[in-house]
mmCIF file of C-alpha atoms and ligand atoms in Angstrom:
data_model
loop_
_atom_site.group_PDB
_atom_site.id
_atom_site.type_symbol
_atom_site.label_atom_id
_atom_site.label_comp_id
_atom_site.label_asym_id
_atom_site.label_seq_id
_atom_site.Cartn_x
_atom_site.Cartn_y
_atom_site.Cartn_z
ATOM 1 C CA MET A 1 -73.052 67.148 37.887
ATOM 2 C CA ASN A 2 -70.808 64.105 37.890
ATOM 3 C CA TYR A 3 -69.343 64.837 41.287
ATOM 4 C CA ALA A 4 -66.940 61.866 41.367
ATOM 5 C CA ALA A 5 -65.255 62.976 38.126
ATOM 6 C CA LEU A 6 -65.203 66.676 39.124
ATOM 7 C CA ILE A 7 -63.661 65.857 42.504
ATOM 8 C CA GLN A 8 -60.900 63.907 40.748
ATOM 9 C CA ASN A 9 -60.246 66.707 38.236
ATOM 10 C CA ARG A 10 -60.178 69.621 40.703
ATOM 11 C CA LYS A 11 -56.911 70.921 42.063
ATOM 12 C CA SER A 12 -55.911 74.309 43.449
ATOM 13 C CA VAL A 13 -54.691 76.603 40.685
ATOM 14 C CA ARG A 14 -52.704 79.699 41.704
ATOM 15 C CA GLU A 15 -51.599 81.128 38.333
ATOM 16 C CA PHE A 16 -54.262 82.525 36.015
ATOM 17 C CA GLN A 17 -54.349 83.760 32.426
ATOM 18 C CA ASN A 18 -55.434 87.322 31.774
ATOM 19 C CA LYS A 19 -58.500 85.886 30.064
ATOM 20 C CA VAL A 20 -61.861 87.293 31.011
ATOM 21 C CA VAL A 21 -64.514 84.833 32.219
ATOM 22 C CA PRO A 22 -67.431 85.294 29.795
ATOM 23 C CA PHE A 23 -70.545 86.983 31.147
ATOM 24 C CA GLN A 24 -72.688 83.938 30.212
ATOM 25 C CA LEU A 25 -70.536 81.647 32.380
ATOM 26 C CA LEU A 26 -70.768 84.044 35.335
ATOM 27 C CA GLU A 27 -74.558 84.057 34.879
ATOM 28 C CA GLN A 28 -74.555 80.249 34.968
ATOM 29 C CA VAL A 29 -72.602 80.293 38.221
ATOM 30 C CA LYS A 30 -75.085 82.812 39.700
ATOM 31 C CA THR A 31 -78.098 80.772 38.603
ATOM 32 C CA TYR A 32 -76.542 77.594 40.003
ATOM 33 C CA TYR A 33 -76.012 79.296 43.376
ATOM 34 C CA ARG A 34 -79.628 80.547 43.430
ATOM 35 C CA LYS A 35 -81.346 77.396 42.257
ATOM 36 C CA SER A 36 -79.247 74.270 42.580
ATOM 37 C CA ALA A 37 -76.302 74.649 44.969
ATOM 38 C CA ARG A 38 -76.153 72.060 47.757
ATOM 39 C CA HIS A 39 -76.467 73.449 51.289
ATOM 40 C CA LEU A 40 -75.591 71.412 54.365
ATOM 41 C CA ILE A 41 -77.971 73.345 56.633
ATOM 42 C CA PRO A 42 -80.432 75.211 54.391
ATOM 43 C CA GLU A 43 -81.818 77.421 57.155
ATOM 44 C CA ILE A 44 -78.502 79.268 57.497
ATOM 45 C CA GLY A 45 -78.751 82.516 55.501
ATOM 46 C CA THR A 46 -75.964 83.112 52.962
ATOM 47 C CA GLU A 47 -75.112 85.643 50.261
ATOM 48 C CA LEU A 48 -72.691 85.175 47.364
ATOM 49 C CA TYR A 49 -70.816 88.134 45.878
ATOM 50 C CA PHE A 50 -68.807 88.215 42.655
ATOM 51 C CA PHE A 51 -65.759 90.444 42.183
ATOM 52 C CA GLY A 52 -63.529 91.075 39.205
ATOM 53 C CA THR A 53 -59.779 91.507 39.072
ATOM 54 C CA ASP A 54 -60.009 94.907 40.895
ATOM 55 C CA ALA A 55 -60.675 92.911 44.054
ATOM 56 C CA ARG A 56 -57.106 91.665 43.934
ATOM 57 C CA GLU A 57 -55.706 95.016 44.924
ATOM 58 C CA ALA A 58 -58.418 95.549 47.518
ATOM 59 C CA LEU A 59 -57.817 92.133 49.097
ATOM 60 C CA GLU A 60 -54.017 92.487 49.139
ATOM 61 C CA GLY A 61 -52.996 92.217 52.784
ATOM 62 C CA ALA A 62 -56.444 91.045 53.933
ATOM 63 C CA ALA A 63 -56.507 87.530 52.458
ATOM 64 C CA GLY A 64 -54.218 84.687 51.415
ATOM 65 C CA TYR A 65 -51.574 82.519 53.075
ATOM 66 C CA HIS A 66 -49.295 84.826 54.997
ATOM 67 C CA LYS A 67 -50.892 87.686 53.061
ATOM 68 C CA PHE A 68 -49.887 86.119 49.723
ATOM 69 C CA LEU A 69 -53.010 86.603 47.656
ATOM 70 C CA VAL A 70 -53.791 84.341 44.725
ATOM 71 C CA GLY A 71 -54.175 86.874 41.875
ATOM 72 C CA ALA A 72 -57.128 85.920 39.697
ATOM 73 C CA PRO A 73 -59.565 87.556 37.284
ATOM 74 C CA GLN A 74 -62.553 86.708 39.482
ATOM 75 C CA TYR A 75 -63.373 86.048 43.106
ATOM 76 C CA LEU A 76 -66.368 84.499 44.832
ATOM 77 C CA VAL A 77 -67.047 85.773 48.330
ATOM 78 C CA LEU A 78 -69.590 83.908 50.494
ATOM 79 C CA LEU A 79 -71.231 85.548 53.504
ATOM 80 C CA THR A 80 -73.063 83.743 56.262
ATOM 81 C CA GLY A 81 -75.524 84.392 59.070
ATOM 82 C CA GLU A 82 -74.684 83.404 62.648
ATOM 83 C CA HIS A 83 -75.108 79.715 63.509
ATOM 84 C CA PRO A 84 -73.042 77.156 65.463
ATOM 85 C CA GLN A 85 -72.392 75.317 62.177
ATOM 86 C CA ALA A 86 -72.080 78.476 59.995
ATOM 87 C CA TYR A 87 -68.567 77.724 58.656
ATOM 88 C CA LEU A 88 -69.178 73.985 58.306
ATOM 89 C CA ASN A 89 -72.162 74.912 56.107
ATOM 90 C CA ALA A 90 -70.109 77.561 54.275
ATOM 91 C CA GLY A 91 -67.327 75.047 53.477
ATOM 92 C CA PHE A 92 -69.892 72.574 52.162
ATOM 93 C CA LEU A 93 -71.740 75.176 50.055
ATOM 94 C CA MET A 94 -68.625 76.919 48.691
ATOM 95 C CA GLU A 95 -67.064 73.562 47.711
ATOM 96 C CA ASP A 96 -70.255 72.859 45.765
ATOM 97 C CA MET A 97 -69.616 76.173 43.941
ATOM 98 C CA VAL A 98 -65.968 75.220 43.356
ATOM 99 C CA LEU A 99 -67.076 71.977 41.710
ATOM 100 C CA LYS A 100 -69.575 73.933 39.595
ATOM 101 C CA LEU A 101 -66.665 76.125 38.439
ATOM 102 C CA THR A 102 -64.711 72.926 37.634
ATOM 103 C CA ASP A 103 -67.749 71.668 35.713
ATOM 104 C CA LEU A 104 -67.694 74.886 33.616
ATOM 105 C CA GLY A 105 -64.006 74.420 32.797
ATOM 106 C CA LEU A 106 -62.795 77.058 35.264
ATOM 107 C CA ASP A 107 -59.886 76.717 37.684
ATOM 108 C CA SER A 108 -59.977 77.916 41.254
ATOM 109 C CA CYS A 109 -58.276 78.199 44.622
ATOM 110 C CA TRP A 110 -59.664 78.728 48.109
ATOM 111 C CA VAL A 111 -58.271 81.855 49.786
ATOM 112 C CA THR A 112 -57.962 82.233 53.535
ATOM 113 C CA PHE A 113 -58.781 85.460 55.431
ATOM 114 C CA ALA A 114 -58.528 86.470 59.064
ATOM 115 C CA ASP A 115 -60.822 89.399 59.668
ATOM 116 C CA SER A 116 -64.351 89.547 58.246
ATOM 117 C CA GLU A 117 -64.717 93.320 58.806
ATOM 118 C CA GLN A 118 -61.385 94.046 57.122
ATOM 119 C CA VAL A 119 -62.454 92.074 54.024
ATOM 120 C CA LYS A 120 -65.898 93.697 53.973
ATOM 121 C CA ASP A 121 -64.343 97.162 54.198
ATOM 122 C CA ALA A 122 -61.762 96.341 51.519
ATOM 123 C CA LEU A 123 -64.457 95.128 49.106
ATOM 124 C CA GLY A 124 -67.109 97.700 50.087
ATOM 125 C CA ILE A 125 -69.600 95.013 51.123
ATOM 126 C CA GLU A 126 -72.458 96.323 53.227
ATOM 127 C CA SER A 127 -74.217 93.409 54.843
ATOM 128 C CA GLU A 128 -75.259 92.189 58.272
ATOM 129 C CA LEU A 129 -73.731 88.809 57.434
ATOM 130 C CA LYS A 130 -70.096 87.833 58.012
ATOM 131 C CA ILE A 131 -67.479 86.846 55.463
ATOM 132 C CA ALA A 132 -67.403 83.025 55.439
ATOM 133 C CA ALA A 133 -65.288 81.961 52.444
ATOM 134 C CA ILE A 134 -63.298 83.318 49.500
ATOM 135 C CA VAL A 135 -62.433 81.530 46.246
ATOM 136 C CA ALA A 136 -60.284 82.893 43.405
ATOM 137 C CA PHE A 137 -61.160 81.630 39.930
ATOM 138 C CA GLY A 138 -60.579 82.004 36.195
ATOM 139 C CA TYR A 139 -58.645 80.180 33.502
ATOM 140 C CA GLY A 140 -55.464 78.656 34.879
ATOM 141 C CA VAL A 141 -52.178 79.000 33.060
ATOM 142 C CA LYS A 142 -51.812 75.934 30.849
ATOM 143 C CA THR A 143 -48.407 74.454 31.532
ATOM 144 C CA THR A 144 -46.847 71.237 32.708
ATOM 145 C CA ARG A 145 -45.012 73.410 35.208
ATOM 146 C CA ARG A 146 -47.131 73.834 38.291
ATOM 147 C CA LEU A 147 -46.864 76.461 40.954
ATOM 148 C CA ARG A 148 -45.719 74.501 43.915
ATOM 149 C CA LEU A 149 -46.714 75.445 47.417
ATOM 150 C CA ASN A 150 -44.268 73.911 49.837
ATOM 151 C CA ILE A 151 -46.293 74.399 52.967
ATOM 152 C CA LYS A 152 -44.317 74.139 56.165
ATOM 153 C CA SER A 153 -46.420 76.414 58.269
ATOM 154 C CA MET A 154 -48.621 79.445 57.779
ATOM 155 C CA SER A 155 -45.644 81.809 57.873
ATOM 156 C CA ASN A 156 -43.242 79.515 56.047
ATOM 157 C CA ILE A 157 -44.539 78.783 52.562
ATOM 158 C CA ASP A 158 -42.214 78.524 49.560
ATOM 159 C CA ILE A 159 -43.737 79.279 46.235
ATOM 160 C CA GLN A 160 -41.842 77.910 43.307
ATOM 161 C CA ALA A 161 -42.550 76.377 39.942
ATOM 162 C CA LYS A 162 -41.889 72.647 39.792
ATOM 163 C CA ARG A 163 -42.626 70.151 37.092
ATOM 164 C CA HIS A 164 -45.501 67.683 37.599
ATOM 165 C CA TYR A 165 -45.975 68.561 41.208
ATOM 166 C CA PHE A 166 -48.929 67.136 43.026
ATOM 167 C CA GLU A 167 -49.271 67.666 46.733
ATOM 168 C CA PRO A 168 -49.385 64.386 48.614
ATOM 169 C CA LYS A 169 -52.678 63.613 50.268
ATOM 170 C CA ARG A 170 -53.581 61.202 53.038
ATOM 171 C CA SER A 171 -54.781 57.835 51.790
ATOM 172 C CA VAL A 172 -58.197 56.267 52.359
ATOM 173 C CA SER A 173 -56.765 53.810 54.880
ATOM 174 C CA ASP A 174 -55.177 56.688 56.749
ATOM 175 C CA LEU A 175 -58.463 58.639 56.878
ATOM 176 C CA ALA A 176 -60.769 55.773 57.839
ATOM 177 C CA HIS A 177 -61.082 54.036 61.201
ATOM 178 C CA TRP A 178 -63.292 51.073 61.974
ATOM 179 C CA GLY A 179 -65.153 50.552 65.270
ATOM 180 C CA THR A 180 -62.722 52.482 67.456
ATOM 181 C CA TRP A 181 -60.399 55.354 66.576
ATOM 182 C CA GLY A 182 -57.046 54.012 65.437
ATOM 183 C CA SER A 183 -58.379 50.554 64.517
ATOM 184 C CA ARG A 184 -58.420 49.351 60.911
ATOM 185 C CA ASP A 185 -59.355 45.738 61.720
ATOM 186 C CA GLY A 186 -62.449 44.920 59.665
ATOM 187 C CA LEU A 187 -62.138 48.035 57.503
ATOM 188 C CA ASP A 188 -61.430 46.115 54.285
ATOM 189 C CA LYS A 189 -64.360 43.783 54.965
ATOM 190 C CA ALA A 190 -66.671 46.735 55.636
ATOM 191 C CA ILE A 191 -65.557 48.491 52.467
ATOM 192 C CA GLY A 192 -66.170 45.239 50.550
ATOM 193 C CA PHE A 193 -69.645 44.938 52.144
ATOM 194 C CA TYR A 194 -70.614 48.275 50.619
ATOM 195 C CA ASP A 195 -69.427 47.037 47.214
ATOM 196 C CA ASP A 196 -66.528 49.516 47.083
ATOM 197 C CA MET A 197 -68.925 52.446 47.178
ATOM 198 C CA LEU A 198 -67.830 53.351 50.670
ATOM 199 C CA TRP A 199 -64.276 53.329 49.337
ATOM 200 C CA GLU A 200 -65.330 55.780 46.609
ATOM 201 C CA ALA A 201 -66.860 58.152 49.171
ATOM 202 C CA LEU A 202 -63.700 57.964 51.329
ATOM 203 C CA TYR A 203 -61.552 58.406 48.230
ATOM 204 C CA ALA A 204 -63.514 61.545 47.313
ATOM 205 C CA ALA A 205 -62.966 62.740 50.884
ATOM 206 C CA SER A 206 -59.225 62.093 50.603
ATOM 207 C CA LEU A 207 -59.086 64.489 47.602
ATOM 208 C CA ALA A 208 -60.740 67.393 49.408
ATOM 209 C CA PRO A 209 -58.907 70.730 49.480
ATOM 210 C CA SER A 210 -57.958 71.706 53.042
ATOM 211 C CA TYR A 211 -56.347 74.619 54.797
ATOM 212 C CA LEU A 212 -52.549 74.310 54.432
ATOM 213 C CA ASN A 213 -53.269 70.809 53.074
ATOM 214 C CA ARG A 214 -53.478 69.677 56.729
ATOM 215 C CA GLN A 215 -56.419 67.253 56.312
ATOM 216 C CA ALA A 216 -56.874 67.409 60.078
ATOM 217 C CA TYR A 217 -59.778 64.964 60.159
ATOM 218 C CA GLY A 218 -60.801 61.355 59.784
ATOM 219 C CA PHE A 219 -63.899 59.172 59.506
ATOM 220 C CA LEU A 220 -64.926 56.760 62.246
ATOM 221 C CA LEU A 221 -67.013 54.006 60.661
ATOM 222 C CA ASP A 222 -69.112 51.373 62.361
ATOM 223 C CA THR A 223 -71.894 49.058 61.261
ATOM 224 C CA GLY A 224 -74.458 51.421 59.729
ATOM 225 C CA SER A 225 -72.885 54.730 60.783
ATOM 226 C CA VAL A 226 -70.179 57.200 59.887
ATOM 227 C CA THR A 227 -68.776 60.012 62.047
ATOM 228 C CA LEU A 228 -66.565 62.857 60.864
ATOM 229 C CA VAL A 229 -63.886 63.527 63.493
ATOM 230 C CA ALA A 230 -61.628 66.607 63.764
ATOM 231 C CA ARG A 231 -58.061 65.766 64.733
ATOM 232 C CA PRO A 232 -56.063 68.239 66.825
ATOM 233 C CA ASP A 233 -53.750 70.332 64.682
ATOM 234 C CA ASP A 234 -51.108 72.839 65.743
ATOM 235 C CA TYR A 235 -51.707 74.979 62.643
ATOM 236 C CA SER A 236 -55.423 75.013 63.000
ATOM 237 C CA VAL A 237 -57.316 78.291 62.765
ATOM 238 C CA PRO A 238 -60.987 77.939 63.804
ATOM 239 C CA ILE A 239 -62.634 79.304 60.633
ATOM 240 C CA ASP A 240 -60.324 77.475 58.216
ATOM 241 C CA GLU A 241 -60.658 74.286 60.232
ATOM 242 C CA ALA A 242 -64.466 74.455 60.081
ATOM 243 C CA LEU A 243 -64.400 75.274 56.334
ATOM 244 C CA SER A 244 -62.090 72.310 55.693
ATOM 245 C CA LEU A 245 -64.430 70.040 57.668
ATOM 246 C CA GLY A 246 -67.414 71.317 55.637
ATOM 247 C CA ILE A 247 -65.502 70.659 52.388
ATOM 248 C CA VAL A 248 -64.575 67.069 53.276
ATOM 249 C CA LEU A 249 -68.144 66.453 54.449
ATOM 250 C CA HIS A 250 -69.298 67.655 51.018
ATOM 251 C CA HIS A 251 -66.997 65.295 49.109
ATOM 252 C CA PHE A 252 -68.065 62.327 51.258
ATOM 253 C CA THR A 253 -71.782 63.188 51.143
ATOM 254 C CA VAL A 254 -72.261 63.800 47.428
ATOM 255 C CA THR A 255 -70.375 60.608 46.587
ATOM 256 C CA ALA A 256 -72.002 58.425 49.269
ATOM 257 C CA GLU A 257 -75.463 59.632 48.257
ATOM 258 C CA ASN A 258 -75.088 57.788 44.932
ATOM 259 C CA TRP A 259 -75.708 54.563 46.815
ATOM 260 C CA ALA A 260 -76.774 55.430 50.377
ATOM 261 C CA GLY A 261 -79.609 57.825 49.412
ATOM 262 C CA LYS A 262 -79.849 61.213 51.106
ATOM 263 C CA LEU A 263 -77.441 61.383 54.075
ATOM 264 C CA SER A 264 -78.859 63.153 57.088
ATOM 265 C CA TRP A 265 -76.102 64.501 59.340
ATOM 266 C CA SER A 266 -76.586 65.094 63.057
ATOM 267 C CA PHE A 267 -74.292 67.733 64.518
ATOM 268 C CA GLU A 268 -74.559 66.658 68.095
ATOM 269 C CA PRO A 269 -73.004 63.232 67.769
ATOM 270 C CA GLU A 270 -73.007 61.028 70.862
ATOM 271 C CA SER A 271 -69.544 61.298 72.280
ATOM 272 C CA ALA A 272 -67.726 58.402 70.732
ATOM 273 C CA GLN A 273 -64.583 57.129 72.494
ATOM 274 C CA LEU A 274 -61.957 59.389 70.985
ATOM 275 C CA PRO A 275 -58.413 60.224 71.989
ATOM 276 C CA GLU A 276 -57.787 63.526 73.728
ATOM 277 C CA GLY A 277 -58.227 66.576 71.560
ATOM 278 C CA HIS A 278 -60.306 64.781 68.907
ATOM 279 C CA ARG A 279 -63.874 65.985 68.351
ATOM 280 C CA ALA A 280 -66.841 64.228 66.749
ATOM 281 C CA ILE A 281 -68.313 66.778 64.296
ATOM 282 C CA ALA A 282 -71.205 65.029 62.554
ATOM 283 C CA THR A 283 -72.743 61.561 62.357
ATOM 284 C CA ALA A 284 -74.963 59.961 59.717
ATOM 285 C CA ALA A 285 -76.522 56.552 59.203
ATOM 286 C CA ILE A 286 -75.299 54.675 56.124
HETATM 287 C C1 FMN B 1 -60.128 77.071 53.985
HETATM 288 C C2 FMN B 1 -58.979 77.035 52.984
HETATM 289 C C3 FMN B 1 -58.177 78.149 52.813
HETATM 290 C C4 FMN B 1 -57.151 78.130 51.858
HETATM 291 N N1 FMN B 1 -56.407 79.279 51.656
HETATM 292 C C5 FMN B 1 -55.447 79.282 50.701
HETATM 293 C C6 FMN B 1 -54.715 80.496 50.445
HETATM 294 O O1 FMN B 1 -54.911 81.528 51.063
HETATM 295 N N2 FMN B 1 -53.754 80.460 49.466
HETATM 296 C C7 FMN B 1 -53.511 79.327 48.724
HETATM 297 O O2 FMN B 1 -52.634 79.367 47.863
HETATM 298 N N3 FMN B 1 -54.216 78.165 48.930
HETATM 299 C C8 FMN B 1 -55.176 78.142 49.889
HETATM 300 N N4 FMN B 1 -55.918 76.984 50.105
HETATM 301 C C9 FMN B 1 -55.705 75.807 49.249
HETATM 302 C C10 FMN B 1 -54.957 74.670 49.952
HETATM 303 O O3 FMN B 1 -53.613 75.023 50.176
HETATM 304 C C11 FMN B 1 -55.074 73.410 49.077
HETATM 305 O O4 FMN B 1 -56.404 72.984 49.059
HETATM 306 C C12 FMN B 1 -54.184 72.297 49.576
HETATM 307 O O5 FMN B 1 -52.826 72.677 49.488
HETATM 308 C C13 FMN B 1 -54.430 70.998 48.775
HETATM 309 O O6 FMN B 1 -54.212 71.156 47.397
HETATM 310 P P1 FMN B 1 -55.362 70.901 46.323
HETATM 311 O O7 FMN B 1 -56.468 71.876 46.581
HETATM 312 O O8 FMN B 1 -54.704 71.105 44.983
HETATM 313 O O9 FMN B 1 -55.875 69.487 46.490
HETATM 314 C C14 FMN B 1 -56.918 76.963 51.065
HETATM 315 C C15 FMN B 1 -57.761 75.851 51.252
HETATM 316 C C16 FMN B 1 -58.768 75.880 52.188
HETATM 317 C C17 FMN B 1 -59.664 74.708 52.331
#
């Protein structure tokens, strides 16, 4: 898959056509999950379930921003085993599936949930594993009018159609820090040293979907290393925060691996000097 192109093409789609996703495409998604999907921590057990449009009614009230469920012809539901990095891994793996959907010409949107047992009951899932992530998908409505989510907070979201609306994202220079948190001195030189490839990885990270579009993270770079840092966020919910961190780690990793070779993340990063409330999540050598 051409990850860089897929990452640039993906956006959250919340309005779907009544068009059925062909059986052959669903089979391709299943095969991809079984054989090729990228895992962050392969030893964490996961299961992927597929649901049709009936799931919409079942999930009503159990999933979606302020219980507003994205109605779609299909849903992917990922389950995970227990592990300290279970949701980081789930975010990484499910984003890989989202980009596979994009590759197959399908549109999608992540869907939040609060209570694993409530979702399992609603969907009739019998498993020891816990619900980790939900994604709605299908063929988006083709229009220049886009469904705008004006996200103020979890309980204050306006949904309205607006022309050519693209949600603003944080820029590369806003996401990246050099040497110490908050410092950008030397960042341009460092990016130049990596022949703009580091910029591409950071750019891919800047396009990552995140819970409420909060992008509550940043990258602390230093000679030969990169650390993903979680920023404190008032709207943060632990599962969605960890999923968003896994997603951004995915975008950075798959793009950086084009030039840095396989990135090996350590999840017990040495405590870098960070401002209060910030947490180092993962470190890798580059
Ligand atoms: C963990 C997670 C949960 C999300 N839940 C919802 C949701 O319930 N409803 C929704 O409309 N969008 C949801 N989103 C999508 C985000 O709002 C979206 O990624 C963000 O606004 C940025 O827009 P983009 O994906 O088009 O780049 C979720 C995203 C993530 C990562």
